[in-house]
PDB file of C-alpha atoms in Angstrom:
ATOM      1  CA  UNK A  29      44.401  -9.872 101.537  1.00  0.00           C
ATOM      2  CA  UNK A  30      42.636  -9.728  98.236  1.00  0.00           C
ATOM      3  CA  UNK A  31      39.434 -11.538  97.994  1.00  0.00           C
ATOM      4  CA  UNK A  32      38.713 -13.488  94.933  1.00  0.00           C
ATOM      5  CA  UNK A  33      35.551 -15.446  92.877  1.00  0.00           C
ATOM      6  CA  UNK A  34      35.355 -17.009  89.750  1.00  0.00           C
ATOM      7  CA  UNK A  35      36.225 -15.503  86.504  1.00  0.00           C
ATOM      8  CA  UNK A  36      32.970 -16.151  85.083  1.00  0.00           C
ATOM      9  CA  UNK A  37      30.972 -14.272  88.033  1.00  0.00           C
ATOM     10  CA  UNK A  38      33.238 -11.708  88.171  1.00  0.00           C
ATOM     11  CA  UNK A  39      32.906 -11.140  84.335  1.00  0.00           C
ATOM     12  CA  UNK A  40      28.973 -11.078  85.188  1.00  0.00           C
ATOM     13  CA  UNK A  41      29.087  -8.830  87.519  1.00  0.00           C
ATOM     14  CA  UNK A  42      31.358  -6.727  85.253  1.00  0.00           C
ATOM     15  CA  UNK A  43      28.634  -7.052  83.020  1.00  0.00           C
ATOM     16  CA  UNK A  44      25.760  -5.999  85.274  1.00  0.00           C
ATOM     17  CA  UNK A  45      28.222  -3.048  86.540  1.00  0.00           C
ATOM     18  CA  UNK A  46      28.292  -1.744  83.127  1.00  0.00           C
ATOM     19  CA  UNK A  47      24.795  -2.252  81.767  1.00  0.00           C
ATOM     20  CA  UNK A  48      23.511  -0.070  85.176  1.00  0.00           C
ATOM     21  CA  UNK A  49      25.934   2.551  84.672  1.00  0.00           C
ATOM     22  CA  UNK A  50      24.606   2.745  81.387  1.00  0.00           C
ATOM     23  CA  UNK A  51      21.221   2.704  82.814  1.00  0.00           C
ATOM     24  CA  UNK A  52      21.708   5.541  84.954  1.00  0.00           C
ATOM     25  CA  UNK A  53      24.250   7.371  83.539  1.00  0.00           C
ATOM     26  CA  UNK A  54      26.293   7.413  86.164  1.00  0.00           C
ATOM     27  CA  UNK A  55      30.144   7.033  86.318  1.00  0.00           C
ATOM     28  CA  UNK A  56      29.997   4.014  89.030  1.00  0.00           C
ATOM     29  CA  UNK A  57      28.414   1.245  89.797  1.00  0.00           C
ATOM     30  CA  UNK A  58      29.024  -0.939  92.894  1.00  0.00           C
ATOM     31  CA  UNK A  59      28.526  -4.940  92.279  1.00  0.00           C
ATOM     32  CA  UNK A  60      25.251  -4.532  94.563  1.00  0.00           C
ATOM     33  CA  UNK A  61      23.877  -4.100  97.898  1.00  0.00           C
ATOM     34  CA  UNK A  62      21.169  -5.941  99.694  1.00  0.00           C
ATOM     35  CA  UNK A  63      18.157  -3.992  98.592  1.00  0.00           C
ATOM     36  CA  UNK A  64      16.961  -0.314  97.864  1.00  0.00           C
ATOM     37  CA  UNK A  65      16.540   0.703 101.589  1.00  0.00           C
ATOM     38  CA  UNK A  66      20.114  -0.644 102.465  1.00  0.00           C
ATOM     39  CA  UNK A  67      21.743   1.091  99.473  1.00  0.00           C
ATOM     40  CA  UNK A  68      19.949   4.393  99.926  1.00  0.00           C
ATOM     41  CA  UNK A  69      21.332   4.134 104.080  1.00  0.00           C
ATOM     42  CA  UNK A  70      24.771   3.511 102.604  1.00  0.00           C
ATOM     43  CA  UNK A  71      24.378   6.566 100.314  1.00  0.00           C
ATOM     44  CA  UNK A  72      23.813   8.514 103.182  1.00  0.00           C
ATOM     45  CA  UNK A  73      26.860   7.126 105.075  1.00  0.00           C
ATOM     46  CA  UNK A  74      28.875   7.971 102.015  1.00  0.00           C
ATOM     47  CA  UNK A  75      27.434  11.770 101.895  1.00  0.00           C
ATOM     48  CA  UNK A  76      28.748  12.472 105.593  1.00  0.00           C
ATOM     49  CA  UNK A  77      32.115  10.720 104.909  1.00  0.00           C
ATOM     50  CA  UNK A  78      32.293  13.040 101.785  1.00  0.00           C
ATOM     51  CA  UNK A  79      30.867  16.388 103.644  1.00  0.00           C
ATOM     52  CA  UNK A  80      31.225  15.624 107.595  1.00  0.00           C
ATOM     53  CA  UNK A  81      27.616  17.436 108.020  1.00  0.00           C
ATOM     54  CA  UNK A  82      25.082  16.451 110.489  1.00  0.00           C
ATOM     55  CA  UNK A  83      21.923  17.111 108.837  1.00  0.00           C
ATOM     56  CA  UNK A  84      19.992  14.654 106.436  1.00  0.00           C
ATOM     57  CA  UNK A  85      16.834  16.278 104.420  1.00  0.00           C
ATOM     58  CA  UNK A  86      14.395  13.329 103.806  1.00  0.00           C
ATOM     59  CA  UNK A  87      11.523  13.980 101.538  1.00  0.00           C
ATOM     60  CA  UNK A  88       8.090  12.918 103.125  1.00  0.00           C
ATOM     61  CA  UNK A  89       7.576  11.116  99.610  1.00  0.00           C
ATOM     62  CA  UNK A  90       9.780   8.423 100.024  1.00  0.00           C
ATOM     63  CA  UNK A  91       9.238   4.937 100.874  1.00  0.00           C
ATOM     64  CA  UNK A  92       8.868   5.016 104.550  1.00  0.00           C
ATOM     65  CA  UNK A  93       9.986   1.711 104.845  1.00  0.00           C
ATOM     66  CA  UNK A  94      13.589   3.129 103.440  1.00  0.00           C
ATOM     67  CA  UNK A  95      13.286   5.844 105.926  1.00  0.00           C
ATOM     68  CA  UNK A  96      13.188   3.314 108.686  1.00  0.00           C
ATOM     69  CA  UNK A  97      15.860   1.454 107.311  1.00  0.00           C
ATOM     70  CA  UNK A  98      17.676   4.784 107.543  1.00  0.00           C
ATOM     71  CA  UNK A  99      17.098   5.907 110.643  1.00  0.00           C
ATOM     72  CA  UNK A 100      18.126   2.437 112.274  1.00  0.00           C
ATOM     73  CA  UNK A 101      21.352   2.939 109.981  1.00  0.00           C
ATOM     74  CA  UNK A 102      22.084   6.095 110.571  1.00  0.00           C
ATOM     75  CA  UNK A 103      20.843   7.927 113.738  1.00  0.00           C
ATOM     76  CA  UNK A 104      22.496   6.074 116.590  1.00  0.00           C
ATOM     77  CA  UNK A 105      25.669   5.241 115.035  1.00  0.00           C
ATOM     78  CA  UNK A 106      26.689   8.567 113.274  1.00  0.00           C
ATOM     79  CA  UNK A 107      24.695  11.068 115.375  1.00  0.00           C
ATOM     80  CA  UNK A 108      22.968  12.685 111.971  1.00  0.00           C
ATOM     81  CA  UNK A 109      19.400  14.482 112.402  1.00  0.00           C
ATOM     82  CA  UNK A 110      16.895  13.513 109.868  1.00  0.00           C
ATOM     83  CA  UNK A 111      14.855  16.429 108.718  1.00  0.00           C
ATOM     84  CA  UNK A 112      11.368  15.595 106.530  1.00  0.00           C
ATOM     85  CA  UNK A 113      10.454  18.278 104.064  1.00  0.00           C
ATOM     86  CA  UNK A 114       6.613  18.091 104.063  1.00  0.00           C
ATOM     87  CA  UNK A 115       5.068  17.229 100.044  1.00  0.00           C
ATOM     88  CA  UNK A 116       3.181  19.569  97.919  1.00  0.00           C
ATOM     89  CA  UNK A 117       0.227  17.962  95.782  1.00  0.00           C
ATOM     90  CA  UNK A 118       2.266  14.423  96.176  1.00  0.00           C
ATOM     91  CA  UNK A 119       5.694  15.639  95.293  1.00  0.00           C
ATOM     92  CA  UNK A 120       8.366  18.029  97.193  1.00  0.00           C
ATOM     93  CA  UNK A 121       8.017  21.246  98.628  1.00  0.00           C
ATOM     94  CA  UNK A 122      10.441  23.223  96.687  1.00  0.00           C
ATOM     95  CA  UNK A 123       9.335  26.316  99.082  1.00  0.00           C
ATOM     96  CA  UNK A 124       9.944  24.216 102.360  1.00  0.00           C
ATOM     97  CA  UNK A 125      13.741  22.760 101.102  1.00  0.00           C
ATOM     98  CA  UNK A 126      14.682  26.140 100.068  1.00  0.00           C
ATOM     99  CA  UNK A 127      13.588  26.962 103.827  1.00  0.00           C
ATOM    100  CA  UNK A 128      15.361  24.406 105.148  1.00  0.00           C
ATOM    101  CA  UNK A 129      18.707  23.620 103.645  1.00  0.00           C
ATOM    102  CA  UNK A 130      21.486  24.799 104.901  1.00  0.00           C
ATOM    103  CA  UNK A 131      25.734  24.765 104.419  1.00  0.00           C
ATOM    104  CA  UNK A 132      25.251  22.651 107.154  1.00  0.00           C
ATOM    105  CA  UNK A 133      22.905  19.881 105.228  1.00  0.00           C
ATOM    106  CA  UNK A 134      24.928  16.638 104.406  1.00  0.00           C
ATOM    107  CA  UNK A 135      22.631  15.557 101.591  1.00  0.00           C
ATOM    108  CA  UNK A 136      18.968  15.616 100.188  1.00  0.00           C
ATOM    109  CA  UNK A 137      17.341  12.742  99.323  1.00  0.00           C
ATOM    110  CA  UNK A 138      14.098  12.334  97.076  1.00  0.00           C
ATOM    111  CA  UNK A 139      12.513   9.433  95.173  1.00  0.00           C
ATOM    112  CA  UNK A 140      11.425   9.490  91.814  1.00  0.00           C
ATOM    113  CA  UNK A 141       9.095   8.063  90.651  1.00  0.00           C
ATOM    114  CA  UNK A 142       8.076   8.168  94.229  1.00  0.00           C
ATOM    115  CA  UNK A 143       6.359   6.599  96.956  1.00  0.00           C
ATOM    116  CA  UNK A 144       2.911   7.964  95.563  1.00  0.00           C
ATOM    117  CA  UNK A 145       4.216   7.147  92.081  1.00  0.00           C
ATOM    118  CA  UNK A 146       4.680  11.422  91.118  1.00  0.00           C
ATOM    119  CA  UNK A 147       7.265  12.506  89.124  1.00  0.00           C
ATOM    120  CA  UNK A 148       9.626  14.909  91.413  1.00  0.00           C
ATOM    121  CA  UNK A 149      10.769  18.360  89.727  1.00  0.00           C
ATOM    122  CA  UNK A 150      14.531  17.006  89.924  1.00  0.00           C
ATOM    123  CA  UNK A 151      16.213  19.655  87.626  1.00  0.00           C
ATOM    124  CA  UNK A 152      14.786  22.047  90.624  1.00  0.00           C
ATOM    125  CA  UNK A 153      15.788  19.902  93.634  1.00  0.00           C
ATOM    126  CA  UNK A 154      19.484  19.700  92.118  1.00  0.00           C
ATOM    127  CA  UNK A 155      19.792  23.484  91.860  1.00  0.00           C
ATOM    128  CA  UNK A 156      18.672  23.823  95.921  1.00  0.00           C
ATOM    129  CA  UNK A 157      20.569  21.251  96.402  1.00  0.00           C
ATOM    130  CA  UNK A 158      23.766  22.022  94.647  1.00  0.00           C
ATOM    131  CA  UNK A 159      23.611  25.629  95.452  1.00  0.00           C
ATOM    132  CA  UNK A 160      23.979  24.578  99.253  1.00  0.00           C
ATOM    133  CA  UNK A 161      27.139  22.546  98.482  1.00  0.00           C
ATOM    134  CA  UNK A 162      25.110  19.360  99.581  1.00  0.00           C
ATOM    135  CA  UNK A 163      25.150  15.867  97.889  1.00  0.00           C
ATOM    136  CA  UNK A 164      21.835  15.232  95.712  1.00  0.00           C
ATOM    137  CA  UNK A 165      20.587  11.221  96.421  1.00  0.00           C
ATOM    138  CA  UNK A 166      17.998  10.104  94.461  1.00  0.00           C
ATOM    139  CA  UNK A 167      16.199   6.531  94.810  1.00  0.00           C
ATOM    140  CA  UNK A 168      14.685   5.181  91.401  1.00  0.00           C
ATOM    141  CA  UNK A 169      12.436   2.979  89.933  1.00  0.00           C
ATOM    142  CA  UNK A 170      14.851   1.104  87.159  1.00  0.00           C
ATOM    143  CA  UNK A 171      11.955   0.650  84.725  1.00  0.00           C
ATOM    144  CA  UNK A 172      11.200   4.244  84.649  1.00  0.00           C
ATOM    145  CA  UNK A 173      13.901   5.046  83.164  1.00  0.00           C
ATOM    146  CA  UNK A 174      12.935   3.679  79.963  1.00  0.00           C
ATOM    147  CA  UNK A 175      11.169   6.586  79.822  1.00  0.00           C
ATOM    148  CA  UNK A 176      12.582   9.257  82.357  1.00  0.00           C
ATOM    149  CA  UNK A 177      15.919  10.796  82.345  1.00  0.00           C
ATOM    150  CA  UNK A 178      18.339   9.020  84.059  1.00  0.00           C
ATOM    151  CA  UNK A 179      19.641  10.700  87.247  1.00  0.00           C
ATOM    152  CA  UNK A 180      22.832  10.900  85.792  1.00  0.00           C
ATOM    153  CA  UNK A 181      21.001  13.628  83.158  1.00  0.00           C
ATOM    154  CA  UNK A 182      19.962  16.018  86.429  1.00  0.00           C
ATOM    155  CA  UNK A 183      23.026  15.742  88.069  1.00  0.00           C
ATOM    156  CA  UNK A 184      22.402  13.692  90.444  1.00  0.00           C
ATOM    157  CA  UNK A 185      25.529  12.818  93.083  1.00  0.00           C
ATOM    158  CA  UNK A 186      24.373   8.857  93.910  1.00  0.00           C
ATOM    159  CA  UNK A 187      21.208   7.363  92.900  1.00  0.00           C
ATOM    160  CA  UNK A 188      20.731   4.572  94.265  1.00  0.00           C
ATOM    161  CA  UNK A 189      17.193   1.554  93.339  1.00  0.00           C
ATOM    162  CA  UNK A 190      15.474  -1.551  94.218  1.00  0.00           C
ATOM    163  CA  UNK A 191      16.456  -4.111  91.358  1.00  0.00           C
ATOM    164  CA  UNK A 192      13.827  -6.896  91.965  1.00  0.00           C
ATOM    165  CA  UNK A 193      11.979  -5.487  88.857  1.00  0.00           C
ATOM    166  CA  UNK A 194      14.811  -6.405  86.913  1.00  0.00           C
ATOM    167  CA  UNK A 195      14.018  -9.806  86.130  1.00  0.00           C
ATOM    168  CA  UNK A 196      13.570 -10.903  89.719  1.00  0.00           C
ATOM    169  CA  UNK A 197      11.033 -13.010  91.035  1.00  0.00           C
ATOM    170  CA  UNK A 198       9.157 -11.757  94.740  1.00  0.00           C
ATOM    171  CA  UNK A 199       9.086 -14.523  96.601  1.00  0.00           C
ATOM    172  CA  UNK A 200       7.414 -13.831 100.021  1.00  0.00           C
ATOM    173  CA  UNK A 201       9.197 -10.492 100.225  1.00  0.00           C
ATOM    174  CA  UNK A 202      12.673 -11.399  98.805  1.00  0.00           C
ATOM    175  CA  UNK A 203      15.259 -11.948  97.257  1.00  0.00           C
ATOM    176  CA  UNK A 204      15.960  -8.028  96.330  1.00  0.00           C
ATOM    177  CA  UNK A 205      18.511  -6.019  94.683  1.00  0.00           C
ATOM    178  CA  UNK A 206      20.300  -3.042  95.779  1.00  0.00           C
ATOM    179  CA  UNK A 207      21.716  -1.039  93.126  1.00  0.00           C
ATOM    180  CA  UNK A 208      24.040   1.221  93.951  1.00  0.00           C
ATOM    181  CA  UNK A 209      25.810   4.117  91.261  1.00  0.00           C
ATOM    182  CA  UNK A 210      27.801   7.044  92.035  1.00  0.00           C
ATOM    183  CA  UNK A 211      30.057  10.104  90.327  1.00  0.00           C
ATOM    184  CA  UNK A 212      33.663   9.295  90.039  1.00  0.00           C
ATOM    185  CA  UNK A 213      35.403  11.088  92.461  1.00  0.00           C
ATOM    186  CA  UNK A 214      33.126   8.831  95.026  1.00  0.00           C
ATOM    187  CA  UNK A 215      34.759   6.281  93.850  1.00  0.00           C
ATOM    188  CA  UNK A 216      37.049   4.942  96.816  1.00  0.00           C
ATOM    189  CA  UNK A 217      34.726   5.877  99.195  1.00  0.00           C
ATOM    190  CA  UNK A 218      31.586   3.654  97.927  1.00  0.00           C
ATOM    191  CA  UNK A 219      30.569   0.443  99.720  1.00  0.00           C
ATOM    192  CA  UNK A 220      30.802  -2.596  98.613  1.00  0.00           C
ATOM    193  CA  UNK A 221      32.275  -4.366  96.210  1.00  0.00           C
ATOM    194  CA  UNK A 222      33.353  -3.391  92.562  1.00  0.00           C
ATOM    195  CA  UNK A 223      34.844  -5.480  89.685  1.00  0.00           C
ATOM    196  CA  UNK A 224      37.481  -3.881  86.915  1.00  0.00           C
ATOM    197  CA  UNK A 225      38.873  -5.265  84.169  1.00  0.00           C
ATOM    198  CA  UNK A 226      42.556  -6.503  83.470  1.00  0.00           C
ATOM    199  CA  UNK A 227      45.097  -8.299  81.821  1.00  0.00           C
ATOM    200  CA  UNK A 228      47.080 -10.928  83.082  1.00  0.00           C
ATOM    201  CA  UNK A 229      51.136 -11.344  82.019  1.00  0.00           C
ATOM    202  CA  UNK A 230      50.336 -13.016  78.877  1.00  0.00           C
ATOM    203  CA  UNK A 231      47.978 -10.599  77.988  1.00  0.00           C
ATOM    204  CA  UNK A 232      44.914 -12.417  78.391  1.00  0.00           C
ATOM    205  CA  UNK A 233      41.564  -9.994  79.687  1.00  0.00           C
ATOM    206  CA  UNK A 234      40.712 -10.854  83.088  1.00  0.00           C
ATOM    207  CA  UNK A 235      38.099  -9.801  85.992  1.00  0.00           C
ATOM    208  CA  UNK A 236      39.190  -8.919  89.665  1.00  0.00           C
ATOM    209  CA  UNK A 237      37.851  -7.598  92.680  1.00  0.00           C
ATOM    210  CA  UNK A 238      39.356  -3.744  92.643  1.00  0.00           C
ATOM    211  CA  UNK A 239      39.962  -0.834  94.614  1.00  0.00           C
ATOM    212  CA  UNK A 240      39.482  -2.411  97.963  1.00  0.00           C
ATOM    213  CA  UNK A 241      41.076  -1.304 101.490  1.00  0.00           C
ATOM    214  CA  UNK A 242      42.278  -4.451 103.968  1.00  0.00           C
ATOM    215  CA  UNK A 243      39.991  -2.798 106.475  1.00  0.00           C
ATOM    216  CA  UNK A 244      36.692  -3.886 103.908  1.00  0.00           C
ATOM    217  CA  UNK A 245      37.319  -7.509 104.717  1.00  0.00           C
ATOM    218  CA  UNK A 246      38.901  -7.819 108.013  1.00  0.00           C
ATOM    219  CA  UNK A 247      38.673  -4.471 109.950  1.00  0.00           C
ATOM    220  CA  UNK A 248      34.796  -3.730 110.413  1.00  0.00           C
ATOM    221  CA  UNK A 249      35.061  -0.746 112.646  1.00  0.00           C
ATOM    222  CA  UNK A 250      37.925   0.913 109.980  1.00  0.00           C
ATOM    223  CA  UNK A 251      35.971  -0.236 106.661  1.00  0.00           C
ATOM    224  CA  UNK A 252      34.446   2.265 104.740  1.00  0.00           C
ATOM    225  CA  UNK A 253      30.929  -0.158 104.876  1.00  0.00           C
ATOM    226  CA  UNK A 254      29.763  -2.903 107.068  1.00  0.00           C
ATOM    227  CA  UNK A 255      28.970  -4.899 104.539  1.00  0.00           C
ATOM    228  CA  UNK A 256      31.388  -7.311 102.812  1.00  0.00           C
ATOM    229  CA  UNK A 257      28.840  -9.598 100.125  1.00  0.00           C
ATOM    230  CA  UNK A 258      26.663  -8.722  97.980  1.00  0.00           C
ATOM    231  CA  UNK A 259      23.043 -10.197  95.814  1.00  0.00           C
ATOM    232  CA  UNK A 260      25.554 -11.617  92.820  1.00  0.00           C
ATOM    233  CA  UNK A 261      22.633 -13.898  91.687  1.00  0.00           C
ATOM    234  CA  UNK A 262      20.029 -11.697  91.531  1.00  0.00           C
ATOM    235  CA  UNK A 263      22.407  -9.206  90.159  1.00  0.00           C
ATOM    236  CA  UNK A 264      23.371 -11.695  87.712  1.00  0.00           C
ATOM    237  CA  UNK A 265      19.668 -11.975  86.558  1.00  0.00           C
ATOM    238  CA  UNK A 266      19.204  -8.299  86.563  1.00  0.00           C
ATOM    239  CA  UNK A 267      21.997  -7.860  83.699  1.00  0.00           C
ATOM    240  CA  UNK A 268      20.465 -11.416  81.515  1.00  0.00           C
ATOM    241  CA  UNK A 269      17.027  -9.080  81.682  1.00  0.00           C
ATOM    242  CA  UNK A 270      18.709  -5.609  80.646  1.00  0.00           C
ATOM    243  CA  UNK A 271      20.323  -7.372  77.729  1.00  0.00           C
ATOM    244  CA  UNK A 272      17.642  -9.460  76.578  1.00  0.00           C
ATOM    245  CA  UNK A 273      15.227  -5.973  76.414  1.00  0.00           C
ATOM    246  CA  UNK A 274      17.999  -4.133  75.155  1.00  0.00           C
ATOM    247  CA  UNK A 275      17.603  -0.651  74.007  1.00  0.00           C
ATOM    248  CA  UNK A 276      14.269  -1.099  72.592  1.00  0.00           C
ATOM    249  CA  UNK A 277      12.841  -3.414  74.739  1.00  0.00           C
ATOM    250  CA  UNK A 278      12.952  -1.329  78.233  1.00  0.00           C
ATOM    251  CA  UNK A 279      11.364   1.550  76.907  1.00  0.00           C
ATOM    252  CA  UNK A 280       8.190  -0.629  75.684  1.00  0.00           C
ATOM    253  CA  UNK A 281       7.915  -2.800  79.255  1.00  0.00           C
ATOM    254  CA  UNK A 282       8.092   1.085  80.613  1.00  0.00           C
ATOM    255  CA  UNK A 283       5.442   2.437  78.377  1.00  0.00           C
ATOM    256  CA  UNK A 284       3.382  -0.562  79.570  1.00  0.00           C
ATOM    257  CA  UNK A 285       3.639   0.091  83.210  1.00  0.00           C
ATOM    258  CA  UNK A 286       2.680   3.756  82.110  1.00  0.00           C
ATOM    259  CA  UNK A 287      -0.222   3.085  79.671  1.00  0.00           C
ATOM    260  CA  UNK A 288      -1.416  -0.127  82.599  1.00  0.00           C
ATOM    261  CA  UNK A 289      -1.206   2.749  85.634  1.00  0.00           C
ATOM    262  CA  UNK A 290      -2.872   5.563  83.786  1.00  0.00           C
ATOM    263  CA  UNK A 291      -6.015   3.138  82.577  1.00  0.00           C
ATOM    264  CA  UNK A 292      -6.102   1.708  86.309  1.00  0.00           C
ATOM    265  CA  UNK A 293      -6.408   5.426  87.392  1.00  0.00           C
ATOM    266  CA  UNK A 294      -8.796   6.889  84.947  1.00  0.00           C
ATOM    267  CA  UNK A 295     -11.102   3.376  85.327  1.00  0.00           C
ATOM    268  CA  UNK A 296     -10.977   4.158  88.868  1.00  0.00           C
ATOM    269  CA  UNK A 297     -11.882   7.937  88.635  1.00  0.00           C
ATOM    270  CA  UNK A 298     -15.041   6.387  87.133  1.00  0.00           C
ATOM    271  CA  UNK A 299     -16.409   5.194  89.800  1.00  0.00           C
ATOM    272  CA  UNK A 300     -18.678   7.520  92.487  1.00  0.00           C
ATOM    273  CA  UNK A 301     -16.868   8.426  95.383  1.00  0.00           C
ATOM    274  CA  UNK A 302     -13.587   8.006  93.697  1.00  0.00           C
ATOM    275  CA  UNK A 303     -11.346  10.979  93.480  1.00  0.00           C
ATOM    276  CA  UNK A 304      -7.413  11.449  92.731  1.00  0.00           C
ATOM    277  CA  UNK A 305      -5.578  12.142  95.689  1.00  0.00           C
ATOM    278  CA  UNK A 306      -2.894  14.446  93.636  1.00  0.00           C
ATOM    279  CA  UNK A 307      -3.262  16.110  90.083  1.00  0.00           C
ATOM    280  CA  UNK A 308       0.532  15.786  89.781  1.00  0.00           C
ATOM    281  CA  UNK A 309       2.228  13.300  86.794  1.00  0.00           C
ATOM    282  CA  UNK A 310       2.521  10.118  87.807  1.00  0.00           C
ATOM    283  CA  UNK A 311       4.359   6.786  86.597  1.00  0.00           C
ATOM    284  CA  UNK A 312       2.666   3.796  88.172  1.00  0.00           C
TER     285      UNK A 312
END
C-alpha cells in the first residue's frame, strides 16, 4: 500500500521539508504534525522507542499547555513518569537536572525561547543531557531563530515548534502547525509523513511519499505514530513565507519582535509598581 497526492503538493511539501531543515539545521524534517504540543508528545514517543527508558525530565518553563498535551499522550499509554525540574530566575535549573538525570532518563525537554520568553543556557543542557546518554528535545519559536542558533548548532537530538507564526493566520485558536525535525539516524522511526525526491523511468524528477511501513496506514496499534495526515496547507503557507523573507528578511521580522518586546518591557518598568519578574535575556 503506498499512499499517494499530487505532484505539485508533494513538491511543496518537499519544499517546506527543506526550507525547515535549513531553518533548524537539522538533518530531517517530517511533512508536519498538528501543532507544537502534538509534535513535542510525538518527540517524546520517539525518545522511548529510541532508548526504552521510563523517565521524561520536563522543564517547569515550558508551555504548560504542551505539558498537558503530553501527559494525556504519554502517561497512560506508555507508562513514562514525567519529572519537572523547577526554573532558576525564569530559565532551568542546571543544579536541579544535574540532580536529577539519570542513565535511566529517556529524554530532556526544554523550550527556548520559553514559556516566559528567557533564553535557556542550551550549550549547558546538551552537555547534562548528552553526558547521561539521554535524547536532548527542544521546542522553538521559528522566528527566533533569525537571530538564535538553530538547535541543530547545540546539538540538539529533535526540536520540534509551533509554525502558525510562519505566515499563518490565528483564527479563534487554529489552524496550527507542527513542525517536526530530527538527526538522521531517527529517521525511520519519526512520525508522520515525509516526501523524497525521485526520478521516474524516463528520467523525469518526481515527488513521493517515502520511507513508510504498511503498519503507518493500516495497522494503528503496529505504526510507529497514530497519526496518518498532516497540516499540508498551512505547511504550504509556512514555506511561501520562508521564501518570500528569505535570508535577509527573517532576521529583520526577528529583530522586530526583539526591539517591539524589549521597548514593551522597559515602557512597562516605567511605571510604579512595575517590576521584572526575571533579570534573565529574553526574546519576546
Amino acid at each position: 500500500y503506498q499512499a499517494e497526492a499530487s505532484q505539485g503538493m508533494l513538491q511543496a511539501t518537499y519544499e517546506y521539508q527543506s526550507l525547515i531543515c535549513q531553518l533548524f539545521q537539522m538533518d530531517v524534517c517530517n511533512a508536519s504534525l498538528y501543532d507544537g504540543a502534538t509534535a513535542l508528545a510525538e518527540a517524546v514517543i520517539l525518545a522511548h522507542k529510541v532508548n526504552h527508558r521510563k523517565k521524561v525530565l520536563l522543564v517547569k518553563s515550558v508551555h504548560p499547555e504542551y505539558g498537558q498535551v503530553l501527559t494525556t499522550y504519554i502517561k497512560k499509554t506508555l507508562g513514562l513518569s514525567i519529572i519537572e525540574i523547577d526554573c532558576q530566575n525564569g530559565v532551568t535549573d542546571l543544579a536541579q537536572l544535574k540532580e536529577k538525570i539519570s542513565n535511566h532518563t529517556s529524554c530532556v525537554i526544554v523550550q527556548n525561547p520559553n514559556f516566559f520568553g528567557c533564553l535557556e543556557e542550551v550549550n549547558e543542557i546538551e552537555e547534562i543531557t548528552h553526558q547521561s546518554g539521554s535524547i536532548y528535545i527542544v521546542s522553538v519559536d521559528p522566528i527566533s531563530l533569525g537571530l538564535l542558533i538553530a538547535p541543530g548548532e547545540y546539538n540538539a537530538d529533535i526540536a520540534v515548534g509551533e509554525g502558525q507564526v510562519l505566515g499563518n493566520e490565528l483564527n479563534f485558536g487554529g489552524p496550527c502547525l507542527g513542525i517536526f525535525t530530527c538527526k538522521r539516524e531517527f529517521l525511520r522511526k519519526i512520525p508522520g509523513r515525509i516526501v523524497g525526491e525521485t526520478t521516474d523511468k524516463e528520467g523525469r524528477r518526481g515527488f513521493v511519499l517515502t520511507l513508510q511501513t504498511r503498519e503507518q496506514h493500516i495497522r494503528r496499534e503496529r505504526a510507529t505514530s497514530n497519526i496518518c495526515t498532516n497540516q499540508a496547507l498551512n505547511a504550504l503557507r509556512a514555506a511561501m513565507y520562508l521564501s518570500t523573507l528569505g535570508e535577509k528578511g527573517l532576521p529583520k521580522v526577528a529583530n522586530l519582535c526583539l526591539q517591539k518586546s524589549h521597548y514593551a518591557a522597559k515602557r512597562i518598568h516605567q511605571i510604579p509598581g512595575f517590576e521584572p519578574t526575571f533579570t534573565s535575556p529574553f526574546f519576546k
